[in-house]
CSV table of C-alpha atoms in Angstrom, one decimal:
chain,number,residue,atom,x,y,z
A,20,UNK,CA,-49.1,-174.9,-32.8
A,21,UNK,CA,-51.0,-177.9,-33.5
A,22,UNK,CA,-51.4,-180.9,-31.8
A,23,UNK,CA,-49.1,-183.6,-32.7
A,24,UNK,CA,-50.3,-185.8,-35.5
A,25,UNK,CA,-53.1,-183.7,-36.2
A,26,UNK,CA,-53.6,-182.0,-39.3
A,27,UNK,CA,-55.5,-178.3,-40.0
A,28,UNK,CA,-58.8,-179.2,-41.8
A,29,UNK,CA,-61.1,-177.2,-44.0
A,30,UNK,CA,-64.0,-176.3,-42.1
A,31,UNK,CA,-67.0,-174.3,-44.3
A,32,UNK,CA,-67.0,-176.3,-47.6
A,33,UNK,CA,-69.6,-179.2,-48.2
A,34,UNK,CA,-69.8,-182.6,-50.1
A,35,UNK,CA,-72.9,-183.7,-51.8
A,36,UNK,CA,-74.9,-180.7,-50.1
A,37,UNK,CA,-73.8,-181.8,-46.7
A,38,UNK,CA,-72.5,-179.0,-44.3
A,39,UNK,CA,-69.3,-180.2,-43.1
A,40,UNK,CA,-68.8,-183.6,-44.8
A,41,UNK,CA,-66.2,-184.8,-46.7
A,42,UNK,CA,-63.3,-183.4,-44.5
A,43,UNK,CA,-61.3,-185.2,-41.3
A,44,UNK,CA,-62.3,-183.2,-38.5
A,45,UNK,CA,-60.2,-182.9,-35.4
A,46,UNK,CA,-59.8,-180.8,-32.3
A,47,UNK,CA,-57.5,-178.0,-33.1
A,48,UNK,CA,-55.1,-176.4,-30.2
A,49,UNK,CA,-55.2,-172.5,-30.0
A,50,UNK,CA,-56.1,-169.7,-27.8
A,51,UNK,CA,-59.9,-169.1,-27.9
A,52,UNK,CA,-61.0,-165.2,-28.2
A,53,UNK,CA,-62.6,-165.8,-24.4
A,54,UNK,CA,-62.7,-168.6,-21.9
A,55,UNK,CA,-65.3,-170.9,-23.2
A,56,UNK,CA,-65.5,-169.5,-27.0
A,57,UNK,CA,-64.4,-172.3,-28.8
A,58,UNK,CA,-65.5,-173.0,-32.3
A,59,UNK,CA,-67.0,-176.6,-32.9
A,60,UNK,CA,-66.5,-178.7,-36.2
A,61,UNK,CA,-69.3,-179.6,-38.3
A,62,UNK,CA,-69.1,-183.1,-38.8
A,63,UNK,CA,-71.7,-183.3,-41.3
A,64,UNK,CA,-75.1,-181.5,-40.9
A,65,UNK,CA,-74.3,-181.4,-37.2
A,66,UNK,CA,-74.7,-177.4,-37.1
A,67,UNK,CA,-78.0,-178.1,-35.0
A,68,UNK,CA,-76.0,-180.2,-32.4
A,69,UNK,CA,-73.3,-177.0,-32.4
A,70,UNK,CA,-75.8,-174.4,-32.0
A,71,UNK,CA,-77.2,-175.9,-28.9
A,72,UNK,CA,-73.8,-177.1,-27.4
A,73,UNK,CA,-72.9,-173.4,-27.5
A,74,UNK,CA,-75.8,-172.1,-25.9
A,75,UNK,CA,-76.3,-174.4,-23.1
A,76,UNK,CA,-72.5,-174.2,-22.4
A,77,UNK,CA,-73.1,-170.9,-21.1
A,78,UNK,CA,-75.4,-172.1,-18.3
A,79,UNK,CA,-73.3,-171.4,-15.5
A,80,UNK,CA,-74.5,-173.2,-12.6
A,81,UNK,CA,-74.8,-176.3,-14.7
A,82,UNK,CA,-71.6,-176.0,-16.4
A,83,UNK,CA,-69.4,-175.6,-12.9
A,84,UNK,CA,-71.3,-178.6,-11.6
A,85,UNK,CA,-69.8,-180.8,-14.7
A,86,UNK,CA,-66.2,-178.7,-14.4
A,87,UNK,CA,-65.9,-179.4,-10.8
A,88,UNK,CA,-66.9,-182.9,-11.1
A,89,UNK,CA,-69.9,-182.4,-9.0
A,90,UNK,CA,-71.8,-184.8,-11.5
A,91,UNK,CA,-69.5,-188.0,-11.1
A,92,UNK,CA,-71.5,-189.1,-7.7
A,93,UNK,CA,-74.7,-188.4,-9.1
A,94,UNK,CA,-74.8,-190.2,-12.1
A,95,UNK,CA,-77.7,-192.8,-12.2
A,96,UNK,CA,-76.3,-196.1,-14.2
A,97,UNK,CA,-79.6,-197.8,-13.3
A,98,UNK,CA,-82.2,-195.2,-14.9
A,99,UNK,CA,-84.0,-197.5,-18.0
A,100,UNK,CA,-84.6,-193.8,-19.4
A,101,UNK,CA,-81.1,-192.8,-19.0
A,102,UNK,CA,-78.0,-194.0,-20.9
A,103,UNK,CA,-76.3,-195.6,-17.9
A,104,UNK,CA,-74.1,-192.0,-17.6
A,105,UNK,CA,-72.7,-192.1,-21.3
A,106,UNK,CA,-74.4,-188.9,-21.9
A,107,UNK,CA,-73.5,-187.1,-19.0
A,108,UNK,CA,-70.0,-188.5,-19.0
A,109,UNK,CA,-69.6,-187.5,-22.9
A,110,UNK,CA,-71.0,-183.8,-21.9
A,111,UNK,CA,-68.5,-183.3,-18.9
A,112,UNK,CA,-65.8,-184.3,-21.3
A,113,UNK,CA,-66.7,-182.0,-24.1
A,114,UNK,CA,-66.9,-179.1,-21.3
A,115,UNK,CA,-63.6,-179.9,-19.9
A,116,UNK,CA,-62.2,-179.4,-23.5
A,117,UNK,CA,-64.0,-176.1,-24.1
A,118,UNK,CA,-63.2,-174.7,-21.1
A,119,UNK,CA,-59.4,-176.0,-20.8
A,120,UNK,CA,-58.2,-172.8,-22.7
A,121,UNK,CA,-55.7,-175.3,-25.0
A,122,UNK,CA,-58.3,-175.2,-28.0
A,123,UNK,CA,-59.6,-172.9,-30.6
A,124,UNK,CA,-61.7,-175.5,-32.4
A,125,UNK,CA,-63.2,-178.7,-31.2
A,126,UNK,CA,-64.4,-181.5,-32.8
A,127,UNK,CA,-67.5,-183.1,-30.7
A,128,UNK,CA,-67.4,-186.3,-32.2
A,129,UNK,CA,-67.7,-188.2,-28.7
A,130,UNK,CA,-71.1,-186.2,-27.7
A,131,UNK,CA,-72.3,-187.1,-31.4
A,132,UNK,CA,-71.2,-190.6,-31.3
A,133,UNK,CA,-72.9,-191.1,-27.9
A,134,UNK,CA,-75.9,-189.6,-28.6
A,135,UNK,CA,-76.4,-191.2,-31.6
A,136,UNK,CA,-75.9,-194.6,-30.0
A,137,UNK,CA,-78.5,-193.9,-27.6
A,138,UNK,CA,-80.8,-192.0,-29.9
A,139,UNK,CA,-81.1,-193.3,-33.0
A,140,UNK,CA,-82.7,-190.4,-34.7
A,141,UNK,CA,-79.5,-188.8,-34.5
A,142,UNK,CA,-77.2,-191.3,-35.3
A,143,UNK,CA,-77.2,-190.1,-39.2
A,144,UNK,CA,-75.9,-187.4,-41.5
A,145,UNK,CA,-79.3,-185.7,-41.6
A,146,UNK,CA,-80.2,-182.0,-40.4
A,147,UNK,CA,-82.3,-182.2,-37.4
A,148,UNK,CA,-84.7,-179.6,-35.6
A,149,UNK,CA,-82.4,-177.6,-32.9
A,150,UNK,CA,-85.4,-177.2,-30.5
A,151,UNK,CA,-86.2,-181.3,-30.6
A,152,UNK,CA,-82.5,-182.0,-30.1
A,153,UNK,CA,-82.0,-179.3,-27.0
A,154,UNK,CA,-85.2,-181.0,-25.6
A,155,UNK,CA,-83.4,-184.4,-25.8
A,156,UNK,CA,-80.1,-183.3,-24.7
A,157,UNK,CA,-81.5,-181.5,-21.5
A,158,UNK,CA,-83.8,-184.7,-20.7
A,159,UNK,CA,-81.2,-187.2,-21.3
A,160,UNK,CA,-78.7,-185.4,-18.9
A,161,UNK,CA,-81.4,-184.7,-16.3
A,162,UNK,CA,-82.2,-188.9,-16.5
A,163,UNK,CA,-78.5,-189.7,-16.6
A,164,UNK,CA,-78.4,-187.4,-13.4
A,165,UNK,CA,-81.5,-188.6,-11.7
A,166,UNK,CA,-81.0,-188.6,-7.7
A,167,UNK,CA,-84.1,-191.1,-7.7
A,168,UNK,CA,-83.1,-194.5,-8.3
A,169,UNK,CA,-86.5,-196.1,-7.9
A,170,UNK,CA,-89.1,-194.5,-9.5
A,171,UNK,CA,-92.7,-195.0,-8.0
A,172,UNK,CA,-95.7,-195.0,-9.9
A,173,UNK,CA,-97.6,-192.0,-9.7
A,174,UNK,CA,-101.0,-190.7,-11.1
A,175,UNK,CA,-101.4,-187.3,-12.4
A,176,UNK,CA,-103.6,-185.3,-9.9
A,177,UNK,CA,-106.8,-183.8,-10.5
A,178,UNK,CA,-106.5,-180.0,-9.1
A,179,UNK,CA,-110.3,-179.1,-9.9
A,180,UNK,CA,-111.7,-177.6,-6.7
A,181,UNK,CA,-108.7,-177.1,-4.9
A,182,UNK,CA,-106.8,-174.3,-4.0
A,183,UNK,CA,-103.9,-173.4,-6.6
A,184,UNK,CA,-101.4,-173.0,-3.8
A,185,UNK,CA,-102.3,-176.8,-2.4
A,186,UNK,CA,-102.6,-178.2,-5.7
A,187,UNK,CA,-99.4,-177.2,-7.1
A,188,UNK,CA,-97.3,-178.4,-3.9
A,189,UNK,CA,-98.9,-181.4,-4.2
A,190,UNK,CA,-98.3,-182.0,-7.9
A,191,UNK,CA,-94.7,-180.7,-7.3
A,192,UNK,CA,-94.2,-183.5,-4.6
A,193,UNK,CA,-95.6,-185.8,-7.0
A,194,UNK,CA,-92.9,-184.7,-9.6
A,195,UNK,CA,-89.9,-184.9,-7.2
A,196,UNK,CA,-90.9,-188.6,-6.4
A,197,UNK,CA,-89.7,-189.7,-9.9
A,198,UNK,CA,-87.4,-186.5,-10.8
A,199,UNK,CA,-84.8,-184.8,-9.0
A,200,UNK,CA,-81.6,-183.7,-10.5
A,201,UNK,CA,-79.3,-180.2,-11.2
A,202,UNK,CA,-81.9,-179.7,-14.2
A,203,UNK,CA,-84.8,-179.9,-11.9
A,204,UNK,CA,-82.8,-177.5,-10.0
A,205,UNK,CA,-82.2,-174.6,-12.4
A,206,UNK,CA,-84.2,-175.5,-15.7
A,207,UNK,CA,-87.8,-176.8,-14.7
A,208,UNK,CA,-90.9,-174.7,-13.7
A,209,UNK,CA,-94.7,-175.3,-13.5
A,210,UNK,CA,-97.6,-174.3,-15.3
A,211,UNK,CA,-101.2,-174.7,-14.5
A,212,UNK,CA,-103.3,-176.1,-17.4
A,213,UNK,CA,-107.1,-175.6,-17.4
A,214,UNK,CA,-109.2,-177.8,-19.9
A,215,UNK,CA,-112.9,-177.0,-20.4
A,216,UNK,CA,-115.3,-179.3,-22.6
A,217,UNK,CA,-117.2,-177.0,-24.9
A,218,UNK,CA,-120.0,-179.4,-25.3
A,219,UNK,CA,-121.0,-179.9,-21.4
A,220,UNK,CA,-118.7,-177.7,-19.7
A,221,UNK,CA,-116.9,-179.9,-17.6
A,222,UNK,CA,-113.6,-178.7,-16.3
A,223,UNK,CA,-110.0,-180.1,-15.6
A,224,UNK,CA,-107.0,-178.3,-14.0
A,225,UNK,CA,-103.7,-179.9,-13.6
A,226,UNK,CA,-100.0,-178.4,-12.8
A,227,UNK,CA,-97.8,-179.6,-15.3
A,228,UNK,CA,-94.1,-179.5,-15.4
A,229,UNK,CA,-92.1,-177.7,-18.2
A,230,UNK,CA,-88.5,-177.0,-19.4
A,231,UNK,CA,-89.4,-174.7,-22.1
A,232,UNK,CA,-92.1,-172.8,-23.6
A,233,UNK,CA,-93.7,-172.8,-26.9
A,234,UNK,CA,-94.4,-169.2,-28.0
A,235,UNK,CA,-97.2,-168.7,-31.0
A,236,UNK,CA,-96.1,-166.0,-33.5
A,237,UNK,CA,-98.6,-163.5,-34.6
A,238,UNK,CA,-97.4,-161.7,-37.7
A,239,UNK,CA,-99.1,-158.4,-38.7
A,240,UNK,CA,-98.9,-156.6,-42.1
A,241,UNK,CA,-98.9,-153.2,-40.0
A,242,UNK,CA,-95.8,-153.9,-38.1
A,243,UNK,CA,-92.1,-155.0,-39.5
A,244,UNK,CA,-91.9,-157.1,-36.4
A,245,UNK,CA,-93.7,-159.0,-33.8
A,246,UNK,CA,-93.1,-157.8,-29.9
A,247,UNK,CA,-92.2,-160.8,-27.9
A,248,UNK,CA,-95.0,-159.4,-25.4
A,249,UNK,CA,-97.5,-160.3,-28.1
A,250,UNK,CA,-96.4,-163.8,-28.2
A,251,UNK,CA,-96.6,-164.2,-24.3
A,252,UNK,CA,-100.1,-162.7,-24.3
A,253,UNK,CA,-100.9,-165.1,-27.1
A,254,UNK,CA,-99.5,-167.9,-25.3
A,255,UNK,CA,-101.8,-166.9,-22.1
A,256,UNK,CA,-104.8,-166.2,-23.9
A,257,UNK,CA,-105.5,-170.0,-24.6
A,258,UNK,CA,-106.7,-171.9,-27.3
A,259,UNK,CA,-109.4,-174.4,-28.5
A,260,UNK,CA,-107.6,-178.0,-29.6
A,261,UNK,CA,-107.6,-179.2,-32.9
A,262,UNK,CA,-108.8,-182.7,-33.9
A,263,UNK,CA,-105.4,-184.1,-33.5
A,264,UNK,CA,-105.0,-183.0,-29.7
A,265,UNK,CA,-108.6,-183.7,-28.7
A,266,UNK,CA,-109.2,-184.3,-24.7
A,267,UNK,CA,-111.4,-187.1,-23.7
A,268,UNK,CA,-114.1,-185.8,-21.9
A,269,UNK,CA,-115.3,-188.3,-19.2
A,270,UNK,CA,-118.8,-186.5,-19.1
A,271,UNK,CA,-119.7,-186.7,-22.5
A,272,UNK,CA,-117.7,-190.3,-23.1
A,273,UNK,CA,-115.8,-188.8,-26.0
A,274,UNK,CA,-113.1,-186.8,-27.1
A,275,UNK,CA,-113.8,-183.1,-27.8
A,276,UNK,CA,-112.0,-180.4,-28.9
A,277,UNK,CA,-111.3,-178.7,-25.4
A,278,UNK,CA,-110.6,-175.2,-24.5
A,279,UNK,CA,-107.2,-174.8,-23.1
A,280,UNK,CA,-105.7,-172.1,-20.8
A,281,UNK,CA,-102.0,-172.2,-19.7
A,282,UNK,CA,-100.8,-169.8,-17.1
A,283,UNK,CA,-97.4,-170.1,-15.7
A,284,UNK,CA,-97.4,-170.9,-12.0
A,285,UNK,CA,-93.6,-170.0,-11.6
A,286,UNK,CA,-90.5,-169.9,-13.8
A,287,UNK,CA,-86.8,-171.5,-13.6
A,288,UNK,CA,-83.5,-169.8,-13.3
A,289,UNK,CA,-83.0,-170.7,-16.8
A,290,UNK,CA,-85.8,-170.4,-19.0
A,291,UNK,CA,-86.1,-171.5,-22.6
A,292,UNK,CA,-88.4,-169.9,-25.0
A,293,UNK,CA,-89.1,-171.8,-28.2
A,294,UNK,CA,-90.6,-169.5,-30.9
A,295,UNK,CA,-93.1,-171.3,-33.0
A,296,UNK,CA,-91.7,-170.8,-36.5
A,297,UNK,CA,-92.6,-174.0,-38.3
A,298,UNK,CA,-96.5,-174.5,-38.7
A,299,UNK,CA,-98.2,-177.0,-40.9
A,300,UNK,CA,-101.2,-175.6,-42.9
A,301,UNK,CA,-104.0,-177.6,-44.9
A,302,UNK,CA,-104.0,-176.8,-48.5
A,303,UNK,CA,-107.5,-175.5,-49.5
A,304,UNK,CA,-107.1,-177.4,-53.1
A,305,UNK,CA,-105.4,-180.6,-52.0
A,306,UNK,CA,-106.2,-180.9,-48.5
A,307,UNK,CA,-102.7,-181.9,-47.9
A,308,UNK,CA,-100.6,-180.3,-44.9
A,309,UNK,CA,-97.9,-177.8,-46.3
A,310,UNK,CA,-95.0,-176.9,-43.8
A,311,UNK,CA,-94.2,-173.2,-43.8
A,312,UNK,CA,-91.9,-171.2,-41.8
A,313,UNK,CA,-93.0,-167.8,-40.2
A,314,UNK,CA,-89.8,-165.5,-41.0
A,315,UNK,CA,-90.8,-162.5,-39.3
A,316,UNK,CA,-88.5,-160.9,-36.8
A,317,UNK,CA,-89.5,-161.5,-33.4
A,318,UNK,CA,-88.4,-158.3,-31.3
A,319,UNK,CA,-87.5,-159.5,-27.7
A,320,UNK,CA,-85.6,-158.0,-24.9
A,321,UNK,CA,-81.8,-158.5,-24.5
A,322,UNK,CA,-81.3,-157.4,-21.0
A,323,UNK,CA,-84.8,-157.1,-19.2
A,324,UNK,CA,-87.6,-159.5,-20.0
A,325,UNK,CA,-90.2,-159.1,-17.2
A,326,UNK,CA,-92.6,-161.7,-16.5
A,327,UNK,CA,-93.8,-160.7,-13.4
A,328,UNK,CA,-97.5,-160.1,-14.8
A,329,UNK,CA,-97.4,-163.5,-16.3
A,330,UNK,CA,-97.0,-165.6,-13.3
A,331,UNK,CA,-99.7,-166.8,-11.2
A,332,UNK,CA,-97.9,-168.3,-8.1
A,333,UNK,CA,-95.6,-166.6,-5.4
A,334,UNK,CA,-93.2,-164.1,-6.5
A,335,UNK,CA,-90.0,-163.5,-4.1
A,336,UNK,CA,-88.6,-160.0,-4.2
A,337,UNK,CA,-84.9,-161.6,-3.6
A,338,UNK,CA,-85.5,-163.4,-7.2
A,339,UNK,CA,-88.1,-161.8,-9.4
A,340,UNK,CA,-89.1,-163.3,-12.6
A,341,UNK,CA,-87.2,-160.9,-14.5
A,342,UNK,CA,-84.7,-162.2,-17.0
A,343,UNK,CA,-82.0,-161.4,-19.3
A,344,UNK,CA,-80.9,-163.1,-22.7
A,345,UNK,CA,-77.9,-165.0,-22.8
A,346,UNK,CA,-78.3,-167.3,-26.0
A,347,UNK,CA,-80.2,-167.9,-29.0
A,348,UNK,CA,-80.1,-170.6,-31.5
A,349,UNK,CA,-80.9,-169.3,-35.0
A,350,UNK,CA,-81.8,-171.1,-38.2
A,351,UNK,CA,-81.8,-170.1,-42.0
A,352,UNK,CA,-83.8,-172.1,-44.3
A,353,UNK,CA,-87.2,-173.2,-45.2
A,354,UNK,CA,-87.7,-176.3,-42.7
A,355,UNK,CA,-86.4,-177.0,-39.1
A,356,UNK,CA,-84.9,-180.2,-40.9
A,357,UNK,CA,-83.2,-178.3,-43.4
A,358,UNK,CA,-81.0,-175.3,-44.0
A,359,UNK,CA,-78.3,-174.3,-41.2
A,360,UNK,CA,-77.9,-173.4,-37.4
A,361,UNK,CA,-76.0,-170.8,-35.8
A,362,UNK,CA,-75.9,-169.4,-32.2
A,363,UNK,CA,-75.0,-166.1,-30.6
A,364,UNK,CA,-74.5,-166.2,-26.8
A,365,UNK,CA,-73.3,-164.1,-24.1
A,366,UNK,CA,-70.2,-165.1,-22.8
A,367,UNK,CA,-70.8,-166.3,-19.3
A,368,UNK,CA,-67.3,-165.0,-17.9
A,369,UNK,CA,-66.5,-161.7,-19.7
A,370,UNK,CA,-70.2,-161.1,-20.5
A,371,UNK,CA,-69.3,-160.5,-24.2
A,372,UNK,CA,-71.5,-161.7,-27.2
A,373,UNK,CA,-70.0,-164.1,-29.5
A,374,UNK,CA,-71.4,-165.3,-32.9
A,375,UNK,CA,-71.0,-169.2,-33.5
A,376,UNK,CA,-71.1,-170.5,-37.0
A,377,UNK,CA,-69.7,-173.9,-36.6
A,378,UNK,CA,-66.2,-173.6,-36.1
A,379,UNK,CA,-66.1,-169.9,-36.8
A,380,UNK,CA,-66.5,-167.5,-33.9
A,381,UNK,CA,-66.6,-163.7,-34.0
A,382,UNK,CA,-67.5,-161.1,-31.7
A,383,UNK,CA,-71.2,-159.5,-31.8
A,384,UNK,CA,-73.9,-158.2,-30.0
A,385,UNK,CA,-77.0,-159.1,-28.3
A,386,UNK,CA,-79.2,-156.9,-30.4
A,387,UNK,CA,-77.4,-158.6,-33.7
A,388,UNK,CA,-79.6,-161.8,-32.7
A,389,UNK,CA,-82.8,-160.1,-33.3
A,390,UNK,CA,-83.5,-161.3,-36.5
A,391,UNK,CA,-86.0,-163.5,-38.5
A,392,UNK,CA,-83.7,-166.4,-37.9
A,393,UNK,CA,-84.3,-166.5,-34.1
A,394,UNK,CA,-85.5,-169.7,-32.8
A,395,UNK,CA,-84.8,-170.6,-29.4
A,396,UNK,CA,-84.2,-168.2,-26.9
A,397,UNK,CA,-82.2,-168.8,-23.8
A,398,UNK,CA,-82.7,-166.5,-20.6
A,399,UNK,CA,-81.4,-166.6,-17.2
A,400,UNK,CA,-82.7,-165.0,-14.1
A,401,UNK,CA,-81.2,-161.5,-13.5
A,402,UNK,CA,-81.3,-161.3,-9.7
A,403,UNK,CA,-80.7,-164.3,-7.3
A,404,UNK,CA,-81.8,-167.8,-7.9
A,405,UNK,CA,-84.8,-169.9,-6.7
A,406,UNK,CA,-84.2,-174.1,-6.6
A,407,UNK,CA,-87.2,-175.7,-8.2
A,408,UNK,CA,-88.5,-172.3,-9.9
A,409,UNK,CA,-89.5,-171.3,-6.0
A,410,UNK,CA,-91.3,-174.3,-5.2
A,411,UNK,CA,-88.6,-175.1,-2.4
A,412,UNK,CA,-89.6,-171.8,-0.8
A,413,UNK,CA,-93.2,-172.3,-1.5
A,414,UNK,CA,-93.0,-175.5,0.5
A,415,UNK,CA,-91.0,-173.9,3.2
A,416,UNK,CA,-93.6,-171.5,3.6
A,417,UNK,CA,-96.0,-173.8,4.1
A,418,UNK,CA,-94.2,-176.1,6.7
A,419,UNK,CA,-92.6,-172.9,8.6
A,420,UNK,CA,-95.2,-169.7,7.8
A,421,UNK,CA,-93.5,-167.7,10.7
A,422,UNK,CA,-90.1,-167.7,8.4
A,423,UNK,CA,-91.8,-166.0,5.6
A,424,UNK,CA,-94.7,-163.6,6.9
A,425,UNK,CA,-92.7,-160.9,4.8
A,426,UNK,CA,-93.3,-162.9,1.7
A,427,UNK,CA,-96.5,-162.7,1.9
A,428,UNK,CA,-96.7,-159.0,0.6
A,429,UNK,CA,-96.8,-158.7,-3.2
A,430,UNK,CA,-96.0,-155.0,-4.7
A,431,UNK,CA,-98.4,-154.1,-7.2
A,432,UNK,CA,-97.1,-151.1,-9.6
A,433,UNK,CA,-99.3,-149.1,-11.9
A,434,UNK,CA,-98.5,-146.4,-14.0
A,435,UNK,CA,-100.6,-143.6,-15.3
A,436,UNK,CA,-100.3,-142.0,-18.7
A,437,UNK,CA,-97.6,-139.5,-17.7
A,438,UNK,CA,-95.5,-142.3,-16.5
A,439,UNK,CA,-95.8,-141.7,-12.8
A,440,UNK,CA,-95.9,-144.9,-10.5
A,441,UNK,CA,-98.6,-146.2,-7.6
A,442,UNK,CA,-97.0,-148.6,-5.6
A,443,UNK,CA,-99.7,-150.4,-3.3
A,444,UNK,CA,-99.2,-153.3,-1.0
A,445,UNK,CA,-101.2,-156.1,-0.9
A,446,UNK,CA,-101.2,-158.0,2.3
A,447,UNK,CA,-103.0,-161.1,3.9
A,448,UNK,CA,-106.0,-159.8,6.0
A,449,UNK,CA,-105.7,-160.4,9.5
A,450,UNK,CA,-108.0,-162.8,11.3
A,451,UNK,CA,-109.2,-161.7,14.5
């Protein structure tokens, strides 16, 4: 039965090439195919918003935090970088409708309006990049729920010459002086950035916080798809900065195209991988920058992504950096600001996969998302949970080392050509 005074609507037609425009869209009562598996009306090229909402809807600890009302006492109304709690409140209302079990389709109108009033770039019927929207939404929710009420001025710390462990801890402490929310708890990690001047050899090391990892794609004519491991290897291999991202060398007294090496220090419980499908290339004839989309299929794992070899910092056996996929934001079209966005998501309640095309919801599989349209990959830790991507434990290890003596042992596993494994324990040398 439909809600009183609400009319059924047409969903998939378009008007003036604007997906979802030209029709009144209201939430429709009905039973969804699974808890939380609700279709979202397209409100006028808002498929980018729908795609991201479907993915982050199944970040279980954050969704439960909102559904249980725990967010209310943590709303930060005075944060100038937030919306006074309006975005967080609208998102809580959206989640309550999604998980009420009373709607088959929801019109996320309040979410779109509130976000548009706070971020004018989204206050229109234009198509937008789902990765940019995801970054904005998660940052906005974090600032609305930031437990830090008064942010002190904090300078970036130069870590060159320091032990990595000490530098990472001091850098994280500085981060916590300005940022502390449930999103920091579950979705933020830290990487080590190492810059080297190609002119004089001056080096700089800093530990920076991230909430997503942008991976370069390395197409090859010899293979039908790109292994995700190749993208991770390319990310870990480093790059030379171009003129647009030049680094100022204090020794040379000028900006230089530095050599940059980024290494993951740790990884959060929820990991977002951004596949850099959209690139700019200089036309050899006109010299103008041309947009290009890489449409090659990236072959990414569904149930086991092991990042152990890419993590430089401490690893904990009760919560190793091994992940399973739970969401994919997908794009069809030639540019990020055109085309159409959909999502394939593993339901956090029944564990089954569903495909979301705006208001249309259907059963599918995780493997079906491995296409040339996969754009953002959402992973969650398979076993255990680490607050602050493990920095909480690392801090405790320093403050109370007697509690974590066993944690100093790391297991190194090597396979020979026949697949046999040799396991060696590497422990801290005793001091006499």
